[in-house]
PDB file of C-alpha atoms in Angstrom:
ATOM      1  CA  MET A  78      23.591  26.951  74.405  1.00 67.00           C
ATOM      2  CA  ASP A  79      25.697  29.874  73.933  1.00 85.00           C
ATOM      3  CA  THR A  80      27.799  30.071  77.090  1.00 90.00           C
ATOM      4  CA  ASP A  81      30.063  32.242  75.879  1.00 90.00           C
ATOM      5  CA  LYS A  82      26.952  34.872  75.173  1.00 91.00           C
ATOM      6  CA  ILE A  83      25.627  34.137  78.806  1.00 92.00           C
ATOM      7  CA  LEU A  84      29.040  34.838  80.532  1.00 92.00           C
ATOM      8  CA  LYS A  85      29.808  38.215  78.964  1.00 92.00           C
ATOM      9  CA  GLU A  86      25.886  39.521  79.370  1.00 91.00           C
ATOM     10  CA  LEU A  87      26.647  38.268  83.290  1.00 91.00           C
ATOM     11  CA  GLN A  88      29.612  40.106  83.072  1.00 90.00           C
ATOM     12  CA  GLN A  89      28.015  43.198  82.073  1.00 89.00           C
ATOM     13  CA  ASP A  90      25.287  42.994  84.675  1.00 87.00           C
ATOM     14  CA  VAL A  91      27.775  42.335  87.298  1.00 86.00           C
ATOM     15  CA  ALA A  92      30.123  45.614  86.045  1.00 83.00           C
ATOM     16  CA  GLY A  93      26.663  47.726  86.131  1.00 78.00           C
ATOM     17  CA  LEU A  94      25.663  46.417  89.540  1.00 76.00           C
ATOM     18  CA  LYS A  95      29.481  47.403  91.056  1.00 73.00           C
ATOM     19  CA  GLU A  96      28.830  50.581  89.381  1.00 69.00           C
ATOM     20  CA  SER A  97      25.384  51.662  90.908  1.00 68.00           C
ATOM     21  CA  SER A  98      26.294  50.569  94.078  1.00 74.00           C
ATOM     22  CA  GLN A  99      29.742  51.614  95.062  1.00 83.00           C
ATOM     23  CA  ASN A 100      30.775  51.631  98.606  1.00 92.00           C
ATOM     24  CA  LYS A 101      29.329  54.800  99.646  1.00 96.00           C
ATOM     25  CA  LEU A 102      27.293  56.978 101.911  1.00 97.00           C
ATOM     26  CA  SER A 103      25.230  59.667 100.653  1.00 97.00           C
ATOM     27  CA  MET A 104      23.699  62.197 103.167  1.00 98.00           C
ATOM     28  CA  VAL A 105      21.182  64.943 103.096  1.00 98.00           C
ATOM     29  CA  VAL A 106      21.729  66.870 106.549  1.00 98.00           C
ATOM     30  CA  PHE A 107      18.274  69.154 106.632  1.00 98.00           C
ATOM     31  CA  SER A 108      17.853  69.351 110.123  1.00 97.00           C
ATOM     32  CA  GLY A 109      19.272  72.212 111.680  1.00 96.00           C
ATOM     33  CA  ASP A 110      19.191  71.040 114.822  1.00 97.00           C
ATOM     34  CA  MET A 111      22.256  70.467 117.122  1.00 96.00           C
ATOM     35  CA  ASP A 112      21.529  66.599 118.074  1.00 96.00           C
ATOM     36  CA  LYS A 113      20.494  65.357 114.536  1.00 97.00           C
ATOM     37  CA  LEU A 114      24.204  67.151 112.920  1.00 98.00           C
ATOM     38  CA  LEU A 115      25.964  65.607 115.780  1.00 97.00           C
ATOM     39  CA  ALA A 116      24.475  61.864 114.673  1.00 97.00           C
ATOM     40  CA  SER A 117      25.265  62.941 111.135  1.00 98.00           C
ATOM     41  CA  PHE A 118      28.464  63.333 111.791  1.00 98.00           C
ATOM     42  CA  ILE A 119      29.202  60.671 113.749  1.00 97.00           C
ATOM     43  CA  ILE A 120      27.901  58.465 111.213  1.00 97.00           C
ATOM     44  CA  ALA A 121      29.380  60.155 108.216  1.00 98.00           C
ATOM     45  CA  SER A 122      33.058  59.914 109.931  1.00 97.00           C
ATOM     46  CA  GLY A 123      32.186  56.555 111.173  1.00 96.00           C
ATOM     47  CA  ALA A 124      31.524  55.452 107.774  1.00 97.00           C
ATOM     48  CA  ALA A 125      34.451  56.746 106.753  1.00 97.00           C
ATOM     49  CA  ALA A 126      36.479  55.027 108.849  1.00 96.00           C
ATOM     50  CA  MET A 127      34.744  51.832 107.572  1.00 95.00           C
ATOM     51  CA  GLY A 128      36.366  52.712 104.210  1.00 94.00           C
ATOM     52  CA  MET A 129      33.452  54.505 102.675  1.00 96.00           C
ATOM     53  CA  ASP A 130      33.491  57.054 100.461  1.00 96.00           C
ATOM     54  CA  VAL A 131      30.952  59.616 102.051  1.00 97.00           C
ATOM     55  CA  VAL A 132      29.046  62.865 100.877  1.00 97.00           C
ATOM     56  CA  MET A 133      27.042  65.096 102.718  1.00 98.00           C
ATOM     57  CA  PHE A 134      24.371  67.407 101.460  1.00 98.00           C
ATOM     58  CA  PHE A 135      23.694  70.260 103.536  1.00 98.00           C
ATOM     59  CA  THR A 136      20.516  72.229 102.756  1.00 97.00           C
ATOM     60  CA  PHE A 137      17.314  74.056 103.945  1.00 97.00           C
ATOM     61  CA  TRP A 138      17.942  74.301 107.720  1.00 97.00           C
ATOM     62  CA  GLY A 139      21.263  72.256 108.211  1.00 97.00           C
ATOM     63  CA  THR A 140      22.813  75.080 105.854  1.00 97.00           C
ATOM     64  CA  PRO A 141      23.428  78.293 108.408  1.00 97.00           C
ATOM     65  CA  ALA A 142      24.718  75.247 110.847  1.00 97.00           C
ATOM     66  CA  LEU A 143      27.862  75.729 108.439  1.00 97.00           C
ATOM     67  CA  ARG A 144      28.087  79.462 108.727  1.00 97.00           C
ATOM     68  CA  ASP A 145      31.405  80.708 109.856  1.00 96.00           C
ATOM     69  CA  LYS A 146      30.931  83.271 113.142  1.00 93.00           C
ATOM     70  CA  LYS A 147      34.062  85.112 112.497  1.00 94.00           C
ATOM     71  CA  LYS A 148      32.927  85.792 109.374  1.00 93.00           C
ATOM     72  CA  LYS A 149      31.001  88.767 107.626  1.00 87.00           C
ATOM     73  CA  ALA A 150      28.853  89.137 104.437  1.00 84.00           C
ATOM     74  CA  GLY A 151      27.434  92.355 103.421  1.00 83.00           C
ATOM     75  CA  GLY A 152      25.590  93.367 100.762  1.00 85.00           C
ATOM     76  CA  LYS A 153      22.400  91.663 102.205  1.00 90.00           C
ATOM     77  CA  ASP A 154      18.824  92.687 101.152  1.00 91.00           C
ATOM     78  CA  ILE A 155      16.392  92.784 104.180  1.00 92.00           C
ATOM     79  CA  PHE A 156      15.417  89.383 104.133  1.00 90.00           C
ATOM     80  CA  GLY A 157      19.060  88.001 103.590  1.00 92.00           C
ATOM     81  CA  LYS A 158      19.579  90.396 106.367  1.00 91.00           C
ATOM     82  CA  MET A 159      16.410  88.684 108.673  1.00 90.00           C
ATOM     83  CA  PHE A 160      17.347  85.385 108.441  1.00 92.00           C
ATOM     84  CA  GLY A 161      20.983  86.155 109.064  1.00 91.00           C
ATOM     85  CA  VAL A 162      20.237  87.338 112.078  1.00 90.00           C
ATOM     86  CA  MET A 163      17.743  85.094 112.664  1.00 92.00           C
ATOM     87  CA  LEU A 164      19.021  81.627 112.002  1.00 94.00           C
ATOM     88  CA  PRO A 165      21.993  79.889 114.255  1.00 94.00           C
ATOM     89  CA  LYS A 166      25.537  81.206 112.877  1.00 94.00           C
ATOM     90  CA  GLY A 167      28.033  78.069 112.444  1.00 94.00           C
ATOM     91  CA  PRO A 168      27.854  75.061 114.278  1.00 95.00           C
ATOM     92  CA  SER A 169      28.583  76.528 117.714  1.00 93.00           C
ATOM     93  CA  LYS A 170      25.077  78.259 117.642  1.00 93.00           C
ATOM     94  CA  VAL A 171      22.790  75.023 117.013  1.00 95.00           C
ATOM     95  CA  LYS A 172      20.060  74.169 119.691  1.00 94.00           C
ATOM     96  CA  LEU A 173      18.539  71.346 120.501  1.00 94.00           C
ATOM     97  CA  SER A 174      15.462  69.426 119.363  1.00 93.00           C
ATOM     98  CA  LYS A 175      14.251  68.699 122.397  1.00 93.00           C
ATOM     99  CA  MET A 176      15.028  70.049 125.353  1.00 92.00           C
ATOM    100  CA  HIS A 177      16.293  72.976 124.407  1.00 91.00           C
ATOM    101  CA  MET A 178      14.808  75.089 127.263  1.00 92.00           C
ATOM    102  CA  ALA A 179      15.680  78.715 126.355  1.00 92.00           C
ATOM    103  CA  GLY A 180      18.963  77.440 126.226  1.00 92.00           C
ATOM    104  CA  ALA A 181      19.567  76.050 129.767  1.00 93.00           C
ATOM    105  CA  GLY A 182      18.968  72.542 127.834  1.00 94.00           C
ATOM    106  CA  THR A 183      22.045  72.740 125.245  1.00 94.00           C
ATOM    107  CA  ALA A 184      24.430  74.294 127.132  1.00 94.00           C
ATOM    108  CA  MET A 185      23.956  71.410 129.550  1.00 93.00           C
ATOM    109  CA  MET A 186      24.301  68.582 126.689  1.00 94.00           C
ATOM    110  CA  LYS A 187      27.070  70.845 125.840  1.00 94.00           C
ATOM    111  CA  TYR A 188      28.802  70.168 129.572  1.00 94.00           C
ATOM    112  CA  LEU A 189      27.456  66.419 129.907  1.00 93.00           C
ATOM    113  CA  MET A 190      29.293  65.752 126.173  1.00 94.00           C
ATOM    114  CA  LYS A 191      32.215  67.197 127.463  1.00 93.00           C
ATOM    115  CA  LYS A 192      32.386  65.603 130.451  1.00 92.00           C
ATOM    116  CA  LYS A 193      31.412  62.423 129.326  1.00 91.00           C
ATOM    117  CA  ASN A 194      34.516  63.287 126.421  1.00 90.00           C
ATOM    118  CA  VAL A 195      32.048  63.061 123.294  1.00 92.00           C
ATOM    119  CA  SER A 196      33.337  65.387 120.631  1.00 93.00           C
ATOM    120  CA  SER A 197      31.371  68.986 120.090  1.00 95.00           C
ATOM    121  CA  LEU A 198      29.944  69.675 116.401  1.00 96.00           C
ATOM    122  CA  GLU A 199      32.602  71.855 115.738  1.00 96.00           C
ATOM    123  CA  ASP A 200      35.311  69.156 116.769  1.00 96.00           C
ATOM    124  CA  MET A 201      33.240  66.871 114.528  1.00 97.00           C
ATOM    125  CA  ILE A 202      33.166  68.931 111.709  1.00 97.00           C
ATOM    126  CA  ALA A 203      37.062  69.139 111.541  1.00 97.00           C
ATOM    127  CA  LEU A 204      37.442  65.513 112.103  1.00 97.00           C
ATOM    128  CA  ALA A 205      35.012  64.587 109.108  1.00 97.00           C
ATOM    129  CA  GLY A 206      37.364  66.652 106.881  1.00 97.00           C
ATOM    130  CA  GLU A 207      40.859  65.016 108.310  1.00 96.00           C
ATOM    131  CA  LEU A 208      38.555  61.655 107.016  1.00 96.00           C
ATOM    132  CA  GLY A 209      37.895  63.064 103.335  1.00 96.00           C
ATOM    133  CA  VAL A 210      33.930  63.247 104.142  1.00 97.00           C
ATOM    134  CA  ARG A 211      32.990  65.730 100.833  1.00 97.00           C
ATOM    135  CA  ILE A 212      30.699  68.258 101.671  1.00 98.00           C
ATOM    136  CA  TYR A 213      28.466  69.558  99.388  1.00 97.00           C
ATOM    137  CA  ILE A 214      25.910  73.120  99.941  1.00 97.00           C
ATOM    138  CA  CYS A 215      22.761  73.714  98.262  1.00 96.00           C
ATOM    139  CA  GLU A 216      23.164  76.457  96.255  1.00 96.00           C
ATOM    140  CA  LEU A 217      19.194  77.125  96.569  1.00 96.00           C
ATOM    141  CA  SER A 218      19.142  77.463 100.011  1.00 95.00           C
ATOM    142  CA  MET A 219      21.937  79.695  99.847  1.00 96.00           C
ATOM    143  CA  GLY A 220      20.190  81.906  97.638  1.00 94.00           C
ATOM    144  CA  LEU A 221      16.919  81.697  99.773  1.00 94.00           C
ATOM    145  CA  MET A 222      17.994  82.785 102.766  1.00 94.00           C
ATOM    146  CA  GLY A 223      20.377  85.183 101.176  1.00 94.00           C
ATOM    147  CA  PHE A 224      23.729  83.616 102.690  1.00 95.00           C
ATOM    148  CA  SER A 225      26.939  84.397 100.567  1.00 94.00           C
ATOM    149  CA  HIS A 226      29.912  81.861  99.809  1.00 94.00           C
ATOM    150  CA  ASP A 227      32.254  83.815 101.840  1.00 94.00           C
ATOM    151  CA  GLU A 228      29.967  82.851 105.303  1.00 95.00           C
ATOM    152  CA  MET A 229      30.975  79.874 105.282  1.00 97.00           C
ATOM    153  CA  ILE A 230      33.400  77.392 107.057  1.00 96.00           C
ATOM    154  CA  ASP A 231      36.707  76.958 105.812  1.00 96.00           C
ATOM    155  CA  TYR A 232      36.502  72.976 104.949  1.00 97.00           C
ATOM    156  CA  PRO A 233      38.656  71.200 102.651  1.00 96.00           C
ATOM    157  CA  GLY A 234      37.160  71.068  99.235  1.00 89.00           C
ATOM    158  CA  LEU A 235      33.549  72.459 100.306  1.00 96.00           C
ATOM    159  CA  GLU A 236      31.340  72.674  97.386  1.00 96.00           C
ATOM    160  CA  PHE A 237      27.997  74.668  96.199  1.00 97.00           C
ATOM    161  CA  VAL A 238      25.423  72.670  94.103  1.00 96.00           C
ATOM    162  CA  GLY A 239      22.036  71.451  93.024  1.00 95.00           C
ATOM    163  CA  VAL A 240      19.607  68.521  93.562  1.00 95.00           C
ATOM    164  CA  ALA A 241      21.209  66.704  90.500  1.00 94.00           C
ATOM    165  CA  LYS A 242      24.812  66.621  91.805  1.00 94.00           C
ATOM    166  CA  PHE A 243      23.593  64.865  94.958  1.00 94.00           C
ATOM    167  CA  LEU A 244      21.108  62.603  92.847  1.00 94.00           C
ATOM    168  CA  GLU A 245      24.302  61.537  91.056  1.00 93.00           C
ATOM    169  CA  GLU A 246      26.160  61.123  94.085  1.00 94.00           C
ATOM    170  CA  ALA A 247      22.920  59.197  95.987  1.00 94.00           C
ATOM    171  CA  GLY A 248      22.807  57.552  92.684  1.00 92.00           C
ATOM    172  CA  ALA A 249      25.827  55.085  93.000  1.00 91.00           C
ATOM    173  CA  SER A 250      25.923  55.019  96.966  1.00 94.00           C
ATOM    174  CA  ARG A 251      25.224  51.474  98.735  1.00 93.00           C
ATOM    175  CA  ILE A 252      23.393  54.200 101.685  1.00 95.00           C
ATOM    176  CA  GLN A 253      21.379  56.917 101.395  1.00 96.00           C
ATOM    177  CA  LEU A 254      20.106  59.156 104.368  1.00 97.00           C
ATOM    178  CA  PHE A 255      17.730  61.842 104.907  1.00 98.00           C
ATOM    179  CA  ILE A 256      18.467  63.295 108.317  1.00 97.00           C
TER     180      ILE A 256
ATOM    181  CA  MET B 137      50.738  26.360 125.065  1.00 48.00           C
ATOM    182  CA  SER B 138      49.581  29.663 125.644  1.00 54.00           C
ATOM    183  CA  GLU B 139      49.321  32.341 122.267  1.00 68.00           C
ATOM    184  CA  GLU B 140      51.921  35.200 122.810  1.00 80.00           C
ATOM    185  CA  ILE B 141      50.613  38.037 120.461  1.00 87.00           C
ATOM    186  CA  LYS B 142      53.338  40.752 119.571  1.00 91.00           C
ATOM    187  CA  ALA B 143      51.476  44.119 118.691  1.00 93.00           C
ATOM    188  CA  ASN B 144      53.841  45.979 116.771  1.00 95.00           C
ATOM    189  CA  VAL B 145      51.995  49.236 117.643  1.00 96.00           C
ATOM    190  CA  THR B 146      50.178  50.505 120.604  1.00 96.00           C
ATOM    191  CA  MET B 147      47.482  52.597 121.176  1.00 97.00           C
ATOM    192  CA  ASP B 148      45.648  54.611 123.938  1.00 97.00           C
ATOM    193  CA  LEU B 149      42.345  55.142 123.043  1.00 96.00           C
ATOM    194  CA  LYS B 150      41.021  55.235 126.927  1.00 96.00           C
ATOM    195  CA  GLY B 151      38.226  57.915 127.576  1.00 94.00           C
ATOM    196  CA  LEU B 152      37.383  58.441 123.745  1.00 94.00           C
ATOM    197  CA  ALA B 153      33.527  58.324 122.893  1.00 93.00           C
ATOM    198  CA  CYS B 154      32.004  56.914 119.413  1.00 92.00           C
ATOM    199  CA  PRO B 155      32.734  57.398 116.722  1.00 94.00           C
ATOM    200  CA  LEU B 156      36.432  58.209 117.867  1.00 95.00           C
ATOM    201  CA  PRO B 157      37.936  54.505 118.866  1.00 96.00           C
ATOM    202  CA  VAL B 158      37.313  53.279 115.355  1.00 96.00           C
ATOM    203  CA  VAL B 159      38.127  56.642 113.393  1.00 96.00           C
ATOM    204  CA  ARG B 160      41.669  56.634 114.883  1.00 96.00           C
ATOM    205  CA  VAL B 161      42.016  52.406 114.158  1.00 96.00           C
ATOM    206  CA  SER B 162      41.481  52.808 111.256  1.00 96.00           C
ATOM    207  CA  GLN B 163      44.082  55.603 110.497  1.00 96.00           C
ATOM    208  CA  GLN B 164      46.119  53.890 112.251  1.00 97.00           C
ATOM    209  CA  VAL B 165      45.921  50.570 110.292  1.00 96.00           C
ATOM    210  CA  LYS B 166      46.043  52.733 107.177  1.00 95.00           C
ATOM    211  CA  LYS B 167      49.777  53.380 108.190  1.00 95.00           C
ATOM    212  CA  MET B 168      50.896  49.718 108.950  1.00 96.00           C
ATOM    213  CA  LYS B 169      51.965  47.064 107.004  1.00 96.00           C
ATOM    214  CA  ILE B 170      49.973  43.757 106.124  1.00 96.00           C
ATOM    215  CA  GLY B 171      50.413  41.133 109.174  1.00 95.00           C
ATOM    216  CA  GLU B 172      51.283  43.777 111.705  1.00 96.00           C
ATOM    217  CA  ILE B 173      49.507  43.427 114.577  1.00 97.00           C
ATOM    218  CA  LEU B 174      47.925  46.692 116.706  1.00 97.00           C
ATOM    219  CA  GLU B 175      47.306  46.433 120.218  1.00 97.00           C
ATOM    220  CA  ALA B 176      44.184  49.001 120.982  1.00 97.00           C
ATOM    221  CA  GLU B 177      42.912  49.681 124.473  1.00 97.00           C
ATOM    222  CA  THR B 178      39.603  51.062 125.130  1.00 96.00           C
ATOM    223  CA  THR B 179      37.018  51.855 127.679  1.00 95.00           C
ATOM    224  CA  ASP B 180      34.076  52.368 125.263  1.00 94.00           C
ATOM    225  CA  PRO B 181      31.650  50.117 125.855  1.00 91.00           C
ATOM    226  CA  GLY B 182      30.291  49.901 122.194  1.00 92.00           C
ATOM    227  CA  ALA B 183      33.876  49.131 121.317  1.00 93.00           C
ATOM    228  CA  HIS B 184      32.813  45.309 121.663  1.00 93.00           C
ATOM    229  CA  ALA B 185      30.414  45.846 118.944  1.00 94.00           C
ATOM    230  CA  ASP B 186      31.921  48.144 116.796  1.00 95.00           C
ATOM    231  CA  PHE B 187      35.591  46.717 116.561  1.00 96.00           C
ATOM    232  CA  PRO B 188      34.610  43.733 115.282  1.00 95.00           C
ATOM    233  CA  ALA B 189      32.001  45.273 112.867  1.00 95.00           C
ATOM    234  CA  TRP B 190      34.628  47.466 111.720  1.00 96.00           C
ATOM    235  CA  ALA B 191      36.965  44.999 110.862  1.00 96.00           C
ATOM    236  CA  LYS B 192      34.372  42.870 109.200  1.00 94.00           C
ATOM    237  CA  SER B 193      33.374  45.878 107.042  1.00 93.00           C
ATOM    238  CA  THR B 194      37.394  46.540 106.238  1.00 94.00           C
ATOM    239  CA  GLY B 195      38.168  43.138 105.961  1.00 94.00           C
ATOM    240  CA  ASN B 196      41.110  43.055 109.131  1.00 96.00           C
ATOM    241  CA  GLU B 197      40.512  40.657 111.884  1.00 96.00           C
ATOM    242  CA  ILE B 198      40.527  40.755 115.499  1.00 96.00           C
ATOM    243  CA  VAL B 199      42.591  38.092 117.051  1.00 96.00           C
ATOM    244  CA  LYS B 200      42.599  38.433 120.536  1.00 95.00           C
ATOM    245  CA  ILE B 201      40.607  40.691 122.782  1.00 96.00           C
ATOM    246  CA  ASP B 202      41.868  40.881 126.128  1.00 94.00           C
ATOM    247  CA  LYS B 203      38.968  42.047 128.963  1.00 94.00           C
ATOM    248  CA  GLY B 204      40.562  43.899 131.548  1.00 93.00           C
ATOM    249  CA  ALA B 205      38.219  45.487 134.889  1.00 92.00           C
ATOM    250  CA  SER B 206      37.793  49.110 133.213  1.00 93.00           C
ATOM    251  CA  SER B 207      39.292  48.863 129.941  1.00 95.00           C
ATOM    252  CA  THR B 208      39.519  46.110 127.017  1.00 96.00           C
ATOM    253  CA  LYS B 209      42.683  45.569 124.596  1.00 96.00           C
ATOM    254  CA  PHE B 210      41.790  44.454 121.266  1.00 97.00           C
ATOM    255  CA  TYR B 211      44.353  43.156 118.926  1.00 97.00           C
ATOM    256  CA  ILE B 212      43.792  43.649 115.304  1.00 97.00           C
ATOM    257  CA  LYS B 213      45.653  41.792 112.494  1.00 96.00           C
ATOM    258  CA  LYS B 214      46.069  43.915 109.279  1.00 96.00           C
ATOM    259  CA  LEU B 215      44.989  41.814 106.281  1.00 95.00           C
ATOM    260  CA  LYS B 216      44.552  44.587 103.846  1.00 86.00           C
TER     261      LYS B 216
END
């Protein structure tokens, strides 16, 4: 038996496995709900602390949560303006998925979070940036909802991408989540 | 003979909630030298599961856990 040949094949297989499964977490953040966004960022920063490479892809209702409430974007058509007004403008404006109760529930949750020293969504985004969590925003969602790049938050290395970029990252990740 | 563990760095993480205790510990350990010990004091009940899980995943070691009345001190040895 040709042990050298077998050994070489095994080494190639191991190298391939290492390549296909890096210590990486890829997350699709589809939801624009405050609770789900908070959970996403807690998992992301926790994973970064565990030494993982972390990538978050924001798409659909997750996209407006990354708008900057201080920034203004002009030149929108009627649909863009409508989405702009109807969707939350940034992380401080998102609502709970349950018990929002016309704002009372979300306000109560924010009060409790402060009282129990749980970081706000804004703080969690800043922490993720500090930890090197990468954020990608779906270009299709941006275009569909009429958002412009200029109205998104300042975040280190923020990129606007398509689905292939997500699949490339997810394909090489040990964990993939859809939130 | 009681083993005396001397920490090189101490951290007060009291009051911090998930995921900050683990995040702050990981940031601190990165700055330390191999073999050094970090003493991290936390009030987060989740830390009892989280610190060992973090240590296992990152290849570091918890050498001692001191459970107090209201907080717990974890002694973490940097191995990597």
